[in-house]
Amino acid sequence: MSEVRELFGGAMVCRIPSAWRDVSQVRQVPDNQEVYQDCSEESGAVVVVEILEHQSDVKNEDASTFFFSDLADANGVSVDDMTIQSNNNMIFSVKDDDASKQKYFQNFSLSTQQSESYACIAVGKQQVDDKSLRIEMCVLRLKDVTTDLLITLSIPHHKLSEVGVDGLSIVFRELISSFSITDW
């Protein structure tokens, strides 16, 4: 069971499992992030929605690899301890009505008229200390507002439950398919 959660004061919304808590209720979270953690089974799963400055020197087709590697670096993960299992195969314009947009971003909308907005998804694994984490990451590139928006789900590998035929977890698929920017 999940519920619609307002992010960044209602500027964005998406569906997040009902049992997940807003981490900002228990610790400080940077202003450019919204963080939710699974509390139902103490699985350690965490979702982070992060607003970043657009990386104009990174090509759209390289964005998921760039941000996946950047996350690994921030976690102190070496190149040898990370694997990207799939990436760059779901790049599409979020303004198009193509099959990928309909499959992954059914309710996606922008409050502004973005002429250049792209999305890509990466799925991989990172070894952080003694934990193996499955990372599912969506990069929304909003060039007109010079923003890269990341939606990242981290799940300990031993706690991974259902994965759909598209290789994405049920939780992540619901997050991105319900994601919408309501007020930029």
CSV table of C-alpha atoms in Angstrom, one decimal:
chain,number,residue,atom,x,y,z
A,1,MET,CA,0.0,0.0,0.0
A,2,SER,CA,1.4,3.4,-0.9
A,3,GLU,CA,0.2,7.0,-0.7
A,4,VAL,CA,0.8,10.2,-2.6
A,5,ARG,CA,3.5,12.2,-0.8
A,6,GLU,CA,4.2,15.9,-1.4
A,7,LEU,CA,7.9,16.7,-2.0
A,8,PHE,CA,9.6,20.0,-1.6
A,9,GLY,CA,6.6,21.7,-0.1
A,10,GLY,CA,4.2,20.3,-2.7
A,11,ALA,CA,6.3,21.3,-5.8
A,12,MET,CA,6.5,17.6,-6.7
A,13,VAL,CA,4.4,14.5,-5.8
A,14,CYS,CA,4.8,10.8,-6.1
A,15,ARG,CA,3.6,7.6,-4.5
A,16,ILE,CA,5.7,6.2,-1.7
A,17,PRO,CA,4.8,3.1,0.5
A,18,SER,CA,2.7,4.2,3.4
A,19,ALA,CA,5.0,2.5,6.0
A,20,TRP,CA,8.0,4.6,4.8
A,21,ARG,CA,8.9,7.5,7.0
A,22,ASP,CA,10.1,11.0,6.1
A,23,VAL,CA,13.7,10.9,7.3
A,24,SER,CA,13.6,14.7,8.0
A,25,GLN,CA,11.4,13.9,10.9
A,26,VAL,CA,14.3,12.2,12.7
A,27,ARG,CA,17.4,13.9,11.3
A,28,GLN,CA,18.5,16.8,9.2
A,29,VAL,CA,18.2,16.4,5.4
A,30,PRO,CA,19.8,18.9,2.9
A,31,ASP,CA,17.3,21.3,1.4
A,32,ASN,CA,17.8,19.9,-2.1
A,33,GLN,CA,16.8,16.4,-1.0
A,34,GLU,CA,13.7,14.5,0.2
A,35,VAL,CA,14.5,11.2,1.9
A,36,TYR,CA,12.1,8.3,2.9
A,37,GLN,CA,13.1,5.1,4.6
A,38,ASP,CA,11.3,1.7,4.9
A,39,CYS,CA,10.3,1.2,8.5
A,40,SER,CA,7.9,-1.7,8.0
A,41,GLU,CA,10.4,-4.5,7.9
A,42,GLU,CA,13.6,-2.6,8.8
A,43,SER,CA,14.8,-3.5,5.3
A,44,GLY,CA,17.1,-0.5,5.1
A,45,ALA,CA,15.6,0.5,1.8
A,46,VAL,CA,15.8,4.3,1.2
A,47,VAL,CA,14.5,6.6,-1.5
A,48,VAL,CA,16.1,9.9,-2.2
A,49,VAL,CA,14.7,12.6,-4.5
A,50,GLU,CA,17.4,15.1,-5.2
A,51,ILE,CA,17.5,18.4,-7.1
A,52,LEU,CA,20.9,19.2,-8.6
A,53,GLU,CA,22.4,21.7,-10.9
A,54,HIS,CA,22.3,20.6,-14.6
A,55,GLN,CA,25.6,19.0,-15.6
A,56,SER,CA,25.8,20.6,-19.1
A,57,ASP,CA,29.1,18.8,-19.9
A,58,VAL,CA,27.4,15.3,-19.5
A,59,LYS,CA,25.6,14.0,-22.5
A,60,ASN,CA,22.0,12.6,-22.0
A,61,GLU,CA,23.1,9.1,-22.9
A,62,ASP,CA,25.9,9.3,-20.3
A,63,ALA,CA,23.8,10.8,-17.5
A,64,SER,CA,22.8,7.6,-15.7
A,65,THR,CA,26.4,6.3,-15.7
A,66,PHE,CA,27.7,9.7,-14.5
A,67,PHE,CA,25.3,10.0,-11.6
A,68,PHE,CA,25.6,6.3,-10.7
A,69,SER,CA,29.3,6.7,-10.5
A,70,ASP,CA,29.0,10.0,-8.6
A,71,LEU,CA,26.8,8.2,-6.0
A,72,ALA,CA,29.4,5.4,-5.7
A,73,ASP,CA,32.1,8.0,-5.1
A,74,ALA,CA,30.0,9.8,-2.4
A,75,ASN,CA,29.5,6.4,-0.7
A,76,GLY,CA,33.2,5.7,-0.8
A,77,VAL,CA,32.7,2.8,-3.3
A,78,SER,CA,35.6,2.0,-5.6
A,79,VAL,CA,35.0,1.2,-9.3
A,80,ASP,CA,35.7,-2.4,-8.5
A,81,ASP,CA,32.9,-2.5,-6.0
A,82,MET,CA,30.1,-1.2,-8.3
A,83,THR,CA,28.3,-2.7,-11.3
A,84,ILE,CA,25.8,-1.1,-13.6
A,85,GLN,CA,23.6,-3.9,-14.8
A,86,SER,CA,21.5,-1.9,-17.2
A,87,ASN,CA,21.6,1.7,-18.2
A,88,ASN,CA,21.0,4.2,-21.1
A,89,ASN,CA,18.5,1.9,-22.7
A,90,MET,CA,15.5,4.0,-21.6
A,91,ILE,CA,16.4,7.5,-22.8
A,92,PHE,CA,13.4,9.4,-24.0
A,93,SER,CA,12.0,12.9,-24.2
A,94,VAL,CA,9.5,13.4,-21.4
A,95,LYS,CA,7.4,15.5,-23.7
A,96,ASP,CA,6.9,12.6,-26.2
A,97,ASP,CA,4.1,10.1,-26.1
A,98,ASP,CA,6.4,7.2,-26.9
A,99,ALA,CA,6.1,3.8,-25.4
A,100,SER,CA,8.9,4.3,-22.8
A,101,LYS,CA,7.3,7.4,-21.4
A,102,GLN,CA,3.9,5.7,-21.2
A,103,LYS,CA,5.5,2.7,-19.5
A,104,TYR,CA,7.6,4.4,-16.9
A,105,PHE,CA,6.1,7.9,-16.5
A,106,GLN,CA,2.4,7.4,-16.9
A,107,ASN,CA,1.4,10.4,-14.8
A,108,PHE,CA,4.5,12.5,-15.4
A,109,SER,CA,3.8,16.2,-16.0
A,110,LEU,CA,5.7,19.4,-15.8
A,111,SER,CA,4.2,22.7,-14.7
A,112,THR,CA,6.5,24.5,-17.0
A,113,GLN,CA,6.8,24.1,-20.8
A,114,GLN,CA,10.1,22.3,-21.0
A,115,SER,CA,11.4,22.1,-24.5
A,116,GLU,CA,14.3,19.8,-23.6
A,117,SER,CA,13.6,17.3,-20.9
A,118,TYR,CA,15.0,13.8,-20.9
A,119,ALA,CA,15.0,10.8,-18.6
A,120,CYS,CA,17.2,7.7,-18.3
A,121,ILE,CA,17.2,4.8,-15.8
A,122,ALA,CA,20.1,2.8,-14.4
A,123,VAL,CA,20.0,-0.3,-12.3
A,124,GLY,CA,23.1,-1.7,-10.6
A,125,LYS,CA,24.9,-2.8,-7.5
A,126,GLN,CA,27.3,-1.1,-5.1
A,127,GLN,CA,29.3,-2.7,-2.3
A,128,VAL,CA,29.2,-0.3,0.6
A,129,ASP,CA,31.3,-1.6,3.5
A,130,ASP,CA,30.0,-5.1,4.1
A,131,LYS,CA,26.6,-4.5,2.4
A,132,SER,CA,25.6,-5.2,-1.1
A,133,LEU,CA,23.1,-2.6,-2.3
A,134,ARG,CA,20.8,-2.7,-5.3
A,135,ILE,CA,20.6,0.8,-6.7
A,136,GLU,CA,17.8,1.9,-9.0
A,137,MET,CA,18.2,5.4,-10.3
A,138,CYS,CA,16.2,7.7,-12.6
A,139,VAL,CA,17.7,10.9,-13.9
A,140,LEU,CA,15.3,13.5,-15.1
A,141,ARG,CA,17.3,16.2,-17.1
A,142,LEU,CA,15.4,19.5,-17.2
A,143,LYS,CA,17.7,21.6,-19.3
A,144,ASP,CA,15.4,24.7,-19.5
A,145,VAL,CA,15.5,25.1,-15.7
A,146,THR,CA,19.2,24.0,-15.5
A,147,THR,CA,18.3,21.1,-13.3
A,148,ASP,CA,19.1,17.4,-13.1
A,149,LEU,CA,16.6,15.6,-10.8
A,150,LEU,CA,17.6,12.2,-9.3
A,151,ILE,CA,15.2,9.6,-8.0
A,152,THR,CA,17.3,6.9,-6.3
A,153,LEU,CA,16.2,3.8,-4.5
A,154,SER,CA,18.7,1.8,-2.5
A,155,ILE,CA,17.8,-1.7,-1.3
A,156,PRO,CA,20.0,-4.1,0.5
A,157,HIS,CA,20.4,-7.1,-1.9
A,158,HIS,CA,19.2,-9.6,0.6
A,159,LYS,CA,16.0,-7.7,1.2
A,160,LEU,CA,15.0,-7.3,-2.5
A,161,SER,CA,11.5,-8.5,-3.0
A,162,GLU,CA,9.6,-8.4,-6.3
A,163,VAL,CA,11.2,-7.3,-9.5
A,164,GLY,CA,9.1,-6.8,-12.6
A,165,VAL,CA,9.9,-8.1,-16.1
A,166,ASP,CA,11.5,-4.8,-16.9
A,167,GLY,CA,14.1,-5.4,-14.2
A,168,LEU,CA,12.8,-2.6,-11.8
A,169,SER,CA,11.5,-3.2,-8.3
A,170,ILE,CA,7.7,-2.7,-7.8
A,171,VAL,CA,8.5,0.2,-5.4
A,172,PHE,CA,10.7,2.0,-7.8
A,173,ARG,CA,8.3,1.5,-10.7
A,174,GLU,CA,5.5,3.0,-8.7
A,175,LEU,CA,7.7,5.9,-7.6
A,176,ILE,CA,8.6,7.0,-11.1
A,177,SER,CA,5.2,6.2,-12.8
A,178,SER,CA,3.5,8.4,-10.3
A,179,PHE,CA,6.1,11.2,-10.2
A,180,SER,CA,4.9,14.7,-11.2
A,181,ILE,CA,6.2,18.2,-11.0
A,182,THR,CA,3.3,20.4,-10.0
A,183,ASP,CA,5.0,23.8,-9.3
A,184,TRP,CA,8.4,24.8,-10.6
